[in-house]
Amino acid sequence: MTKQLFIIDYECAHWCGGQSHVVVWAEDEDDAREVASYHMEEEMRELFSGEYEDEEGEHDDESAVSINSVEEFGPDHETWRFFIDPTQSQFYPIIGEPD
Protein backbone atom coordinates (compact mmCIF):
# COMPACT_ATOMS: atom_id res chain seq x y z
CA MET A 1 0.00 0.00 0.00
CA THR A 2 1.28 3.49 -0.84
CA LYS A 3 1.90 5.98 1.92
CA GLN A 4 0.29 9.40 1.87
CA LEU A 5 0.36 12.42 4.14
CA PHE A 6 -2.01 12.76 7.09
CA ILE A 7 -2.33 15.55 9.60
CA ILE A 8 -3.21 14.76 13.19
CA ASP A 9 -4.68 17.41 15.47
CA TYR A 10 -4.13 16.42 19.09
CA GLU A 11 -3.91 17.82 22.61
CA CYS A 12 -3.20 16.80 26.19
CA ALA A 13 -5.68 14.32 27.62
CA HIS A 14 -5.36 15.74 31.13
CA TRP A 15 -5.02 19.54 30.94
CA CYS A 16 -6.35 22.31 28.69
CA GLY A 17 -4.17 23.98 26.09
CA GLY A 18 -1.32 22.65 24.07
CA GLN A 19 -3.24 21.81 20.90
CA SER A 20 -0.68 20.51 18.42
CA HIS A 21 -0.32 19.06 14.95
CA VAL A 22 1.87 16.38 13.45
CA VAL A 23 2.15 15.46 9.77
CA VAL A 24 2.57 11.75 9.16
CA TRP A 25 3.51 9.56 6.19
CA ALA A 26 1.24 6.54 6.59
CA GLU A 27 -0.90 4.03 4.71
CA ASP A 28 -4.19 5.01 6.35
CA GLU A 29 -5.63 6.85 9.37
CA ASP A 30 -5.00 3.97 11.77
CA ASP A 31 -1.41 3.65 10.59
CA ALA A 32 -0.94 7.42 11.01
CA ARG A 33 -2.07 7.19 14.65
CA GLU A 34 0.33 4.33 15.27
CA VAL A 35 3.31 5.91 13.50
CA ALA A 36 2.87 9.21 15.38
CA SER A 37 1.86 7.80 18.77
CA TYR A 38 5.33 7.94 20.37
CA HIS A 39 5.95 11.48 19.08
CA MET A 40 2.59 12.77 20.34
CA GLU A 41 2.98 11.13 23.75
CA GLU A 42 6.45 12.58 24.23
CA GLU A 43 5.38 16.06 23.10
CA MET A 44 2.45 16.25 25.55
CA ARG A 45 4.43 14.83 28.48
CA GLU A 46 7.20 17.36 27.80
CA LEU A 47 4.83 20.30 27.29
CA PHE A 48 3.00 19.51 30.54
CA SER A 49 6.01 18.16 32.45
CA GLY A 50 5.39 20.45 35.43
CA GLU A 51 1.82 19.25 35.81
CA TYR A 52 2.85 15.60 35.49
CA GLU A 53 5.53 16.14 38.15
CA ASP A 54 3.02 17.80 40.48
CA GLU A 55 0.71 14.81 40.16
CA GLU A 56 3.49 12.20 40.12
CA GLY A 57 2.24 8.72 39.40
CA GLU A 58 -1.39 9.74 38.96
CA HIS A 59 -1.41 9.49 35.14
CA ASP A 60 1.45 7.05 34.56
CA ASP A 61 -0.80 4.31 33.15
CA GLU A 62 -2.80 6.65 30.93
CA SER A 63 -2.07 8.16 27.55
CA ALA A 64 -1.20 11.85 27.65
CA VAL A 65 -2.79 12.35 24.23
CA SER A 66 -6.30 13.06 23.06
CA ILE A 67 -6.63 12.96 19.26
CA ASN A 68 -9.11 15.46 17.83
CA SER A 69 -8.82 14.47 14.17
CA VAL A 70 -6.81 12.54 11.58
CA GLU A 71 -7.22 13.79 8.01
CA GLU A 72 -5.60 13.26 4.64
CA PHE A 73 -3.25 16.17 4.07
CA GLY A 74 -2.33 17.97 0.88
CA PRO A 75 -2.54 21.31 -0.95
CA ASP A 76 -6.35 21.40 -0.69
CA HIS A 77 -6.31 21.20 3.13
CA GLU A 78 -7.10 24.48 4.93
CA THR A 79 -3.83 24.43 6.92
CA TRP A 80 -1.50 23.48 4.04
CA ARG A 81 -0.41 27.12 3.63
CA PHE A 82 0.94 27.10 7.20
CA PHE A 83 2.66 23.75 6.69
CA ILE A 84 4.61 25.03 3.66
CA ASP A 85 5.51 28.34 5.34
CA PRO A 86 9.13 27.93 6.59
CA THR A 87 8.41 30.18 9.59
CA GLN A 88 5.71 27.73 10.75
CA SER A 89 7.63 24.47 10.26
CA GLN A 90 8.17 23.94 14.00
CA PHE A 91 4.39 23.61 14.41
CA TYR A 92 4.09 20.88 11.75
CA PRO A 93 6.76 18.23 12.39
CA ILE A 94 6.86 15.40 9.86
CA ILE A 95 6.99 11.80 11.06
CA GLY A 96 7.84 8.83 8.87
CA GLU A 97 9.07 8.61 5.32
CA PRO A 98 7.26 8.31 1.98
CA ASP A 99 7.69 5.04 0.07
CSV table of C-alpha atoms in Angstrom, one decimal:
chain,number,residue,atom,x,y,z
A,1,MET,CA,0.0,0.0,0.0
A,2,THR,CA,1.3,3.5,-0.8
A,3,LYS,CA,1.9,6.0,1.9
A,4,GLN,CA,0.3,9.4,1.9
A,5,LEU,CA,0.4,12.4,4.1
A,6,PHE,CA,-2.0,12.8,7.1
A,7,ILE,CA,-2.3,15.6,9.6
A,8,ILE,CA,-3.2,14.8,13.2
A,9,ASP,CA,-4.7,17.4,15.5
A,10,TYR,CA,-4.1,16.4,19.1
A,11,GLU,CA,-3.9,17.8,22.6
A,12,CYS,CA,-3.2,16.8,26.2
A,13,ALA,CA,-5.7,14.3,27.6
A,14,HIS,CA,-5.4,15.7,31.1
A,15,TRP,CA,-5.0,19.5,30.9
A,16,CYS,CA,-6.3,22.3,28.7
A,17,GLY,CA,-4.2,24.0,26.1
A,18,GLY,CA,-1.3,22.7,24.1
A,19,GLN,CA,-3.2,21.8,20.9
A,20,SER,CA,-0.7,20.5,18.4
A,21,HIS,CA,-0.3,19.1,14.9
A,22,VAL,CA,1.9,16.4,13.5
A,23,VAL,CA,2.1,15.5,9.8
A,24,VAL,CA,2.6,11.8,9.2
A,25,TRP,CA,3.5,9.6,6.2
A,26,ALA,CA,1.2,6.5,6.6
A,27,GLU,CA,-0.9,4.0,4.7
A,28,ASP,CA,-4.2,5.0,6.4
A,29,GLU,CA,-5.6,6.8,9.4
A,30,ASP,CA,-5.0,4.0,11.8
A,31,ASP,CA,-1.4,3.6,10.6
A,32,ALA,CA,-0.9,7.4,11.0
A,33,ARG,CA,-2.1,7.2,14.6
A,34,GLU,CA,0.3,4.3,15.3
A,35,VAL,CA,3.3,5.9,13.5
A,36,ALA,CA,2.9,9.2,15.4
A,37,SER,CA,1.9,7.8,18.8
A,38,TYR,CA,5.3,7.9,20.4
A,39,HIS,CA,6.0,11.5,19.1
A,40,MET,CA,2.6,12.8,20.3
A,41,GLU,CA,3.0,11.1,23.7
A,42,GLU,CA,6.5,12.6,24.2
A,43,GLU,CA,5.4,16.1,23.1
A,44,MET,CA,2.5,16.2,25.5
A,45,ARG,CA,4.4,14.8,28.5
A,46,GLU,CA,7.2,17.4,27.8
A,47,LEU,CA,4.8,20.3,27.3
A,48,PHE,CA,3.0,19.5,30.5
A,49,SER,CA,6.0,18.2,32.5
A,50,GLY,CA,5.4,20.4,35.4
A,51,GLU,CA,1.8,19.3,35.8
A,52,TYR,CA,2.9,15.6,35.5
A,53,GLU,CA,5.5,16.1,38.1
A,54,ASP,CA,3.0,17.8,40.5
A,55,GLU,CA,0.7,14.8,40.2
A,56,GLU,CA,3.5,12.2,40.1
A,57,GLY,CA,2.2,8.7,39.4
A,58,GLU,CA,-1.4,9.7,39.0
A,59,HIS,CA,-1.4,9.5,35.1
A,60,ASP,CA,1.5,7.0,34.6
A,61,ASP,CA,-0.8,4.3,33.2
A,62,GLU,CA,-2.8,6.7,30.9
A,63,SER,CA,-2.1,8.2,27.6
A,64,ALA,CA,-1.2,11.8,27.7
A,65,VAL,CA,-2.8,12.3,24.2
A,66,SER,CA,-6.3,13.1,23.1
A,67,ILE,CA,-6.6,13.0,19.3
A,68,ASN,CA,-9.1,15.5,17.8
A,69,SER,CA,-8.8,14.5,14.2
A,70,VAL,CA,-6.8,12.5,11.6
A,71,GLU,CA,-7.2,13.8,8.0
A,72,GLU,CA,-5.6,13.3,4.6
A,73,PHE,CA,-3.2,16.2,4.1
A,74,GLY,CA,-2.3,18.0,0.9
A,75,PRO,CA,-2.5,21.3,-1.0
A,76,ASP,CA,-6.4,21.4,-0.7
A,77,HIS,CA,-6.3,21.2,3.1
A,78,GLU,CA,-7.1,24.5,4.9
A,79,THR,CA,-3.8,24.4,6.9
A,80,TRP,CA,-1.5,23.5,4.0
A,81,ARG,CA,-0.4,27.1,3.6
A,82,PHE,CA,0.9,27.1,7.2
A,83,PHE,CA,2.7,23.8,6.7
A,84,ILE,CA,4.6,25.0,3.7
A,85,ASP,CA,5.5,28.3,5.3
A,86,PRO,CA,9.1,27.9,6.6
A,87,THR,CA,8.4,30.2,9.6
A,88,GLN,CA,5.7,27.7,10.8
A,89,SER,CA,7.6,24.5,10.3
A,90,GLN,CA,8.2,23.9,14.0
A,91,PHE,CA,4.4,23.6,14.4
A,92,TYR,CA,4.1,20.9,11.8
A,93,PRO,CA,6.8,18.2,12.4
A,94,ILE,CA,6.9,15.4,9.9
A,95,ILE,CA,7.0,11.8,11.1
A,96,GLY,CA,7.8,8.8,8.9
A,97,GLU,CA,9.1,8.6,5.3
A,98,PRO,CA,7.3,8.3,2.0
A,99,ASP,CA,7.7,5.0,0.1
